[in-house]
Coordinates of C-alpha atoms in Angstrom, one line a residue:
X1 CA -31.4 11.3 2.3
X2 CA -28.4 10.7 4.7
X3 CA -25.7 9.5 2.9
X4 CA -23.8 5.9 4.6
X5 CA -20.7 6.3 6.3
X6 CA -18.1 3.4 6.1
X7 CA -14.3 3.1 7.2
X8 CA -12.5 4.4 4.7
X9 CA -14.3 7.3 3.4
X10 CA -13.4 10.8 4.9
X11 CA -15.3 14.2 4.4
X12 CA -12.7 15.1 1.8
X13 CA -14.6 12.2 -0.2
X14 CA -18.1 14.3 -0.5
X15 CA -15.9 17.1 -1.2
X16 CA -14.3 15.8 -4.1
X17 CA -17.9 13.6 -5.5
X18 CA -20.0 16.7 -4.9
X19 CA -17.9 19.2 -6.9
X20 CA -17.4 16.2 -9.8
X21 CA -21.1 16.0 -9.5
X22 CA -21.4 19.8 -9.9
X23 CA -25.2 19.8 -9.0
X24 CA -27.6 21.8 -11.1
X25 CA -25.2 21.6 -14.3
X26 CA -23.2 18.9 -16.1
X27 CA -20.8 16.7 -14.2
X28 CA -17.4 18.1 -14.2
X29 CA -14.4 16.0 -16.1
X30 CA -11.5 16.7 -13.7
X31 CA -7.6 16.2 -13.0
X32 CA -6.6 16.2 -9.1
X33 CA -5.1 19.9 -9.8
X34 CA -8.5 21.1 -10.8
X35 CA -10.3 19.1 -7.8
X36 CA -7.6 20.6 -5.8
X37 CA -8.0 24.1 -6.9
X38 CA -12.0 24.3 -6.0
X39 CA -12.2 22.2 -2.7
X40 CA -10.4 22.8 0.1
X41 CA -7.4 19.8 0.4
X42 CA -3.8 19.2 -0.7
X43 CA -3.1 18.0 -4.1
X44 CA -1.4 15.1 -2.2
X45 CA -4.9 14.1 -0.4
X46 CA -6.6 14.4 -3.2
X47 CA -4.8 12.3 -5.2
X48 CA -5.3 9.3 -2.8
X49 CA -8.6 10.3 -2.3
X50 CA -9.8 9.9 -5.9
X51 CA -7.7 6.8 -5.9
X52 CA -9.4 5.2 -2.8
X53 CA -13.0 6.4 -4.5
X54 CA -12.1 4.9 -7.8
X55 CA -11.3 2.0 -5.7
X56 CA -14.6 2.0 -4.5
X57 CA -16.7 2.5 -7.8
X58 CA -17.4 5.8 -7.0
X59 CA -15.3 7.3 -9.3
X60 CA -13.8 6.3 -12.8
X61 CA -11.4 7.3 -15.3
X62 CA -12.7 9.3 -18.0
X63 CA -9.4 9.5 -19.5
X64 CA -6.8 7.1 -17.1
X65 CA -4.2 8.5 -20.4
X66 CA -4.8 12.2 -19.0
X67 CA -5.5 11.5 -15.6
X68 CA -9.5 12.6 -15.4
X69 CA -11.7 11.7 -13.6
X70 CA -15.9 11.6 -13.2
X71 CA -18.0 10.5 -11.0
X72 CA -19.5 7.3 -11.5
X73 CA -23.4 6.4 -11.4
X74 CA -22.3 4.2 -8.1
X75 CA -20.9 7.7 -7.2
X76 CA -24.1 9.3 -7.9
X77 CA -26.3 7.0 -6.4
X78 CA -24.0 7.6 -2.6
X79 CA -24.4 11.1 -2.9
X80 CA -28.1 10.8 -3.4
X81 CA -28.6 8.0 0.0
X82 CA -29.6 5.0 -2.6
X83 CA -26.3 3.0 -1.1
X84 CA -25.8 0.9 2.1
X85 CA -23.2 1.0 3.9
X86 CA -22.4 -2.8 3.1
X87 CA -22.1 -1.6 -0.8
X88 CA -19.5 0.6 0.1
X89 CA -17.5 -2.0 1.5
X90 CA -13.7 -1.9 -0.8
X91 CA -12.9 -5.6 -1.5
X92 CA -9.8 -7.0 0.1
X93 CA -7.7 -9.4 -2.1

C-alpha cells in the first residue's frame, strides 16, 4: 500500500521506522547512535527525527531513562498504508 505523505515527515522518517521495524525479524530497540550507524543520516538528524516521530505517535520511548526507542503500532500501521494523511497531522498547542 502507498504510504501518506504529510508536511513534516521527510524520507529520513521511513528510514529510521523501517530499520526500527526490522521486517522479517523482531523490532529493533534503538538509541539514535545505533539508528545512525545503519541508515544513512547524521546523528544530529536523527535525533530530531525520532523526536518529530515520537511527536507524531509513531515512535515511543522504550526506555526515555536510556534514550531507546521502538516503533510504535501507529508506526507500524504508516509503514503498512492503514493511515491517512489527516492521522498524521502533529497537533499544535
Amino acid at each position: 500500500m502507498r504510504r501518506p505523505r504529510v508536511d513534516w515527515m521527510t524520507r529520513a522518517d521511513d528510514a529510521i521506522l523501517e530499520f526500527l521495524l526490522n521486517e522479517g525479524n523482531r523490532p529493533l530497540i534503538a538509541n539514535p547512535s545505533t539508528v545512525e550507524a545503519n541508515i544513512d543520516y547524521k546523528i544530529s538528524h536523527v535525533r530530531r527525527r525520532l523526536r518529530a516521530l515520537q511527536d507524531g505517535g509513531l515512535v515511543e520511548y522504550y526506555d526515555a531513562d536510556r534514550g531507546l526507542y521502538r516503533i510504535s503500532k501507529r508506526g507500524r500501521a504508516y509503514l503498512e498504508g492503514e493511515l491517512d494523511a489527516e492521522e498524521l497531522e502533529l497537533n499544535e498547542e
